[in-house]
GROMACS .gro file of C-alpha atoms in nm:
model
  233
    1UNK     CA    1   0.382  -3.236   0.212
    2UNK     CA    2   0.604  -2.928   0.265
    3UNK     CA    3   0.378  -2.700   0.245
    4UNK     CA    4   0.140  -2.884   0.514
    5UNK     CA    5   0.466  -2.959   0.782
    6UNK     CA    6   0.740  -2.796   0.627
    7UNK     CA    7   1.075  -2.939   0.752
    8UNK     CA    8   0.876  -3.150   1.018
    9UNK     CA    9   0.757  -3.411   0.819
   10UNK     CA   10   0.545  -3.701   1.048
   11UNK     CA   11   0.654  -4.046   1.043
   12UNK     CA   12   0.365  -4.159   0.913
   13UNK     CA   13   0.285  -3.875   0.626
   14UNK     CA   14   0.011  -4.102   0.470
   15UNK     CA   15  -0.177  -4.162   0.759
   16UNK     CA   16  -0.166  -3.788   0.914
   17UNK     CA   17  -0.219  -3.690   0.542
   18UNK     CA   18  -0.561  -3.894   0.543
   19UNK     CA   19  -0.696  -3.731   0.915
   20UNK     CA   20  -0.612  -3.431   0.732
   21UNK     CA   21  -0.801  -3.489   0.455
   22UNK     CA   22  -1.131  -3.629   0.631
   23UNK     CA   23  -1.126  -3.276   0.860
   24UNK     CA   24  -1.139  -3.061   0.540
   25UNK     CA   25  -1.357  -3.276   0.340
   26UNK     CA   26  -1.582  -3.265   0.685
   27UNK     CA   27  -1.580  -2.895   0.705
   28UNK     CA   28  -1.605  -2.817   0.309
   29UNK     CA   29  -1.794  -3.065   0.174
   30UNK     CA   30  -1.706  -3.424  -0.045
   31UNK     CA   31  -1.792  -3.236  -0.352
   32UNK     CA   32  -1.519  -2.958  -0.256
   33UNK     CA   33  -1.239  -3.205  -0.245
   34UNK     CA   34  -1.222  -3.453  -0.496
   35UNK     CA   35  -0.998  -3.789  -0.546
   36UNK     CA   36  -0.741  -3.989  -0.340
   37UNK     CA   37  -0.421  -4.015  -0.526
   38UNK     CA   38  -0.467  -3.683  -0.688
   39UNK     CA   39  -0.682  -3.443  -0.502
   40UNK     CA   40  -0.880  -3.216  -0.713
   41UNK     CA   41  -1.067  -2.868  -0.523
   42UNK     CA   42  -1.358  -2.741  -0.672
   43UNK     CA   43  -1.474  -2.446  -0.566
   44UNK     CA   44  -1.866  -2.277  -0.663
   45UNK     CA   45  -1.841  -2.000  -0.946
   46UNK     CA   46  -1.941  -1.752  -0.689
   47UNK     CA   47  -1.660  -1.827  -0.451
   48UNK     CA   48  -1.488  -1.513  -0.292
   49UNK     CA   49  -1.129  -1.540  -0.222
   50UNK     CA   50  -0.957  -1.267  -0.030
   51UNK     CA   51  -0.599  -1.274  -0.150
   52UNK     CA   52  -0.789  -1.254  -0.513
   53UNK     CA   53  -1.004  -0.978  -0.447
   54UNK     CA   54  -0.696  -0.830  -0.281
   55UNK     CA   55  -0.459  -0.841  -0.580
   56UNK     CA   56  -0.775  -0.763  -0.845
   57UNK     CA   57  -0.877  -0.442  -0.607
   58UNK     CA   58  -0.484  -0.295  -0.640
   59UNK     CA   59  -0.506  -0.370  -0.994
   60UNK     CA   60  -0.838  -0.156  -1.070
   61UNK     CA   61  -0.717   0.103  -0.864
   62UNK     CA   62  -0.375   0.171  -0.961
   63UNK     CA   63  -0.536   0.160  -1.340
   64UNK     CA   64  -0.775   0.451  -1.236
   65UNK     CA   65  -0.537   0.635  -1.087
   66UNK     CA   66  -0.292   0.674  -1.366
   67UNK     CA   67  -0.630   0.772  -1.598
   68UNK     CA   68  -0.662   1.047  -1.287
   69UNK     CA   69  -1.011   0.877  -1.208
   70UNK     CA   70  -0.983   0.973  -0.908
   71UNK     CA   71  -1.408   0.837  -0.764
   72UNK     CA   72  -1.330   0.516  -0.914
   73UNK     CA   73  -0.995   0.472  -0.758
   74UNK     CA   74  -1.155   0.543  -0.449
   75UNK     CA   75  -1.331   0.191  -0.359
   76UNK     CA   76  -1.059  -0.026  -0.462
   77UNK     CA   77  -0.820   0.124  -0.231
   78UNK     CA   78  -1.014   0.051   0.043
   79UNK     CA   79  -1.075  -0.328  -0.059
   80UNK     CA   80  -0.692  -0.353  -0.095
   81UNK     CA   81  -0.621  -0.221   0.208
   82UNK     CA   82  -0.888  -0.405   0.426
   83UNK     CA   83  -0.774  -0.738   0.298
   84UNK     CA   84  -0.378  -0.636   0.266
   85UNK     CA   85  -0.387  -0.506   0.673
   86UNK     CA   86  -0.463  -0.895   0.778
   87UNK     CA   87  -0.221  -1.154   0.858
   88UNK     CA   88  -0.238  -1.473   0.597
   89UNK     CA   89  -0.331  -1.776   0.777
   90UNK     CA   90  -0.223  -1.648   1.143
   91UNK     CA   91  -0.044  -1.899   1.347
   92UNK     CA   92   0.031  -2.075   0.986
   93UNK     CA   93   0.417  -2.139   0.891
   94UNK     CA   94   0.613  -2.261   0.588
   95UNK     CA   95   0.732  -2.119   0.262
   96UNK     CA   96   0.412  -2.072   0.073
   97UNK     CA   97   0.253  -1.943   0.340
   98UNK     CA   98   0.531  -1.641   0.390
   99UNK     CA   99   0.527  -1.601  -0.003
  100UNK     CA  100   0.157  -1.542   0.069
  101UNK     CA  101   0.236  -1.282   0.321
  102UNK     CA  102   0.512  -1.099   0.141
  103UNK     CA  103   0.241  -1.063  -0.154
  104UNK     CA  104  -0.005  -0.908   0.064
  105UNK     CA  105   0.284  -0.671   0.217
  106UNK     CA  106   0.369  -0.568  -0.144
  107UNK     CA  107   0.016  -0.516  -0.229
  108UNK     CA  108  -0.050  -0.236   0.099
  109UNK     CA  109   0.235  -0.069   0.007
  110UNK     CA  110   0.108  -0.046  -0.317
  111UNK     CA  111  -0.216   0.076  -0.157
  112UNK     CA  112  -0.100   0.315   0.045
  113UNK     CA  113   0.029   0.492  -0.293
  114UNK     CA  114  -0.262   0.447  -0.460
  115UNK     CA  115  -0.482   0.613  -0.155
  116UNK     CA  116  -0.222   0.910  -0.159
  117UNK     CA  117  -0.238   0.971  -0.471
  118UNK     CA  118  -0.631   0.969  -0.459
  119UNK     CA  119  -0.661   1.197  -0.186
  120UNK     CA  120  -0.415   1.423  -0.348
  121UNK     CA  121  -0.603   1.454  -0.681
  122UNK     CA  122  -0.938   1.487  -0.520
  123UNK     CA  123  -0.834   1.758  -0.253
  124UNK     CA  124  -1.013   1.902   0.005
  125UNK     CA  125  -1.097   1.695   0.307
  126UNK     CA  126  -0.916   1.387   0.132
  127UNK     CA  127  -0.573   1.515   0.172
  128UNK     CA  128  -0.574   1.460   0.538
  129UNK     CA  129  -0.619   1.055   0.412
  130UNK     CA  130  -0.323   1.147   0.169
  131UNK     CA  131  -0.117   1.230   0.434
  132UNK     CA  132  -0.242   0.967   0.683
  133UNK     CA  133  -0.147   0.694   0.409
  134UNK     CA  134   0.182   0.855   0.290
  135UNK     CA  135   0.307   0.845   0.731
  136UNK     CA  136   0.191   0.456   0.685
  137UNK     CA  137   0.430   0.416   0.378
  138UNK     CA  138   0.656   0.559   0.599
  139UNK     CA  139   0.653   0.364   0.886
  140UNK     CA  140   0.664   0.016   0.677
  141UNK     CA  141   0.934   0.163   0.402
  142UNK     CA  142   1.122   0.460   0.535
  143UNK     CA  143   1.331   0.407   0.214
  144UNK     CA  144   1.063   0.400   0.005
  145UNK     CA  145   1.070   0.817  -0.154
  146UNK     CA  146   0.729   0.776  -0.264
  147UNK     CA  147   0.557   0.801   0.131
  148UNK     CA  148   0.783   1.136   0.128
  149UNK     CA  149   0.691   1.266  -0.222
  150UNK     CA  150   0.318   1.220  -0.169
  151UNK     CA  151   0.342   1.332   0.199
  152UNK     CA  152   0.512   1.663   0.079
  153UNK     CA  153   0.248   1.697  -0.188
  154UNK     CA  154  -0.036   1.657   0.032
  155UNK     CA  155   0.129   1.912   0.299
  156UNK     CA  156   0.204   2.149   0.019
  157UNK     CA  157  -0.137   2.124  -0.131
  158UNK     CA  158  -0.290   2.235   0.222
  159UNK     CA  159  -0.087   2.530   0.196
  160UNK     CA  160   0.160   2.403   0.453
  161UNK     CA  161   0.513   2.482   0.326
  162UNK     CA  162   0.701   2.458   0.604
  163UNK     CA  163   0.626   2.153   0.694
  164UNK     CA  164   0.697   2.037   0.354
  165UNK     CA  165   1.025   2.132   0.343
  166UNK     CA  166   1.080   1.973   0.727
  167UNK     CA  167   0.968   1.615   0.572
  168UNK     CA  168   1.207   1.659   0.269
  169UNK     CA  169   1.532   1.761   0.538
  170UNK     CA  170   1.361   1.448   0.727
  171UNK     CA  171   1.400   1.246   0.431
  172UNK     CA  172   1.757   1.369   0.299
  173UNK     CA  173   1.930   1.317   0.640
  174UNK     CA  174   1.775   0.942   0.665
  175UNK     CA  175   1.902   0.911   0.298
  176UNK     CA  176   2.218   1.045   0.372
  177UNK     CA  177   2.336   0.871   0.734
  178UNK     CA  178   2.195   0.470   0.630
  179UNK     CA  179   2.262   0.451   0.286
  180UNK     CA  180   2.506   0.756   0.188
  181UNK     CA  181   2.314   0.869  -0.091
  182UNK     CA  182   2.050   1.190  -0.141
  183UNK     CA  183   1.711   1.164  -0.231
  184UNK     CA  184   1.598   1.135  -0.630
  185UNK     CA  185   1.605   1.465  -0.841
  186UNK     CA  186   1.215   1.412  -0.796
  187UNK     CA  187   1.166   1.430  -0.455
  188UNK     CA  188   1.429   1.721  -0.466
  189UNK     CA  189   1.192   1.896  -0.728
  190UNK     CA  190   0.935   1.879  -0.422
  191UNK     CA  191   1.172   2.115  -0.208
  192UNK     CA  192   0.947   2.494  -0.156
  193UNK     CA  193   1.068   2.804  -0.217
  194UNK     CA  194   1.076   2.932   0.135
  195UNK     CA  195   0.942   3.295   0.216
  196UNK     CA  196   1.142   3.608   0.352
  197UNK     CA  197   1.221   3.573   0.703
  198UNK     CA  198   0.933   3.782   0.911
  199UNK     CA  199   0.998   4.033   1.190
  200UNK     CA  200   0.650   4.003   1.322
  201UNK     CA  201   0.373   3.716   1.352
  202UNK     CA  202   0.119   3.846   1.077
  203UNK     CA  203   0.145   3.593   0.816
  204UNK     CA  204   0.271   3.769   0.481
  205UNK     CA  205   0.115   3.665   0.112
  206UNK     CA  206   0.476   3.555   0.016
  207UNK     CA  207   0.363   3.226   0.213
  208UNK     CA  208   0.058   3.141   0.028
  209UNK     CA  209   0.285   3.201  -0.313
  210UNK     CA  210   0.548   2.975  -0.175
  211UNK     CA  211   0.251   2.694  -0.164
  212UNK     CA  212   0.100   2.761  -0.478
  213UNK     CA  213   0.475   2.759  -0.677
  214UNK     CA  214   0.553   2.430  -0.470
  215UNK     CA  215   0.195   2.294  -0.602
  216UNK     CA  216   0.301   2.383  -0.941
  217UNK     CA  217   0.618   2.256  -0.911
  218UNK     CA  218   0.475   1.891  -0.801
  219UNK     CA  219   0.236   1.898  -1.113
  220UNK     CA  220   0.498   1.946  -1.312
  221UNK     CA  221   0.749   1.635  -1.143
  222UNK     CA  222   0.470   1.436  -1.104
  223UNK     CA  223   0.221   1.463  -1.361
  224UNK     CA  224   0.053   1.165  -1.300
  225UNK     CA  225  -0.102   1.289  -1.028
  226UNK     CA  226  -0.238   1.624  -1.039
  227UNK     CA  227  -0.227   1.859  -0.709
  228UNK     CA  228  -0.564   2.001  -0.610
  229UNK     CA  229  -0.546   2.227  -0.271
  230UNK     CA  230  -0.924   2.292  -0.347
  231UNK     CA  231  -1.216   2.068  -0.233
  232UNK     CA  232  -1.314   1.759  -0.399
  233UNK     CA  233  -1.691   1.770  -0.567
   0.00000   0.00000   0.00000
């Protein structure tokens, strides 16, 4: 009854329990629903539930991406998130229902990690979803050092330094002013060595050093997943 009306509760919970009842049995079938006193569902073998599918696509992913299997990560991420991005039961209320919907917000974090740290080990044009996905984690968890660890690999990996460094002073000074603490000694790791300041605008080789140490220096905090700045095959 709780979860049906929460707090609200009709007067006459038998009888509004009953029109209930006939609707779903009307739109599911009498072989669906089962009983009176105790209701028994019984769904086909072959049914497909979403928040399922959801929680079994995070699972297969974040398993292939700590084996570095990087193609058959790919897929499940994309499940995850497609299911995770939609609101449970819209216009629904009550405290299973928000359970529900806190599960599916832990699972697209989850997925947004996952799809970083795909994009990251394949390289090439999937580092641009790497990034995309670690500005996402972001947005929903700005405390959350893994959107900035995995954005600053995926900017390093393109051989964009600076910018790596920006995201990490980014990170540090949001650290620093709402909770009064730094970032981890692994996101620190992450920090690039930057290169000589320049008196003209010719790009010097010291820059593309600077990215390869800082890729080096990732792989070596973060050896689960393993930096590629070259294009995936």
């Amino acid at each position: 009854m709780e979860v049906l009306w929460d707090e609200h509760l009709p007067q006459a919970t038998d009888v509004a329990l009953r029109a209930l009842l006939s609707k779903v049995r009307a739109l599911l079938g009498d072989d669906v629903i089962r009983g009176k006193g105790e209701l028994e569902v019984r769904l086909p073998p072959d049914t497909w539930i979403d928040l399922e599918a959801a929680l079994d696509a995070i699972h297969r992913a974040e398993s292939a991406v700590v084996q570095q299997q990087w193609q058959d990560a790919w897929w499940p991420t994309r499940i995850a998130l497609n299911i995770s991005k939609r609101e449970f039961l819209p216009g629904a209320g009550g405290h299973w229902v928000e359970e529900r919907r806190r599960m599916l917000d832990e699972v697209r974090l989850r997925t947004y990690q996952a799809i970083a740290a795909v994009g990251i080990g394949l390289g090439g044009s999937e580092l641009v979803s790497a990034q995309r996905s670690a500005h996402a984690l972001i947005n929903e968890a700005p405390f959350h050092e893994a959107g900035y660890r995995f954005l600053m690999q995926a900017l390093a990996a393109q051989g964009n330094v600076a910018e790596a460094q920006r995201q990490f002073d980014t990170c540090a000074r949001q650290m620093s002013r709402a909770l009064g603490v730094r970032p981890s000694a692994i996101a620190a790791a992450f920090i690039p060595e930057t290169p000589e300041p320049m008196t003209t605008t010719r790009l010097p080789a010291s820059v593309g050093v600077a990215s390869s140490k800082l890729v080096a220096k990732i792989a070596s905090v973060a050896p689960e997943v393993t930096v590629s700045s070259s294009p995936a095959r």
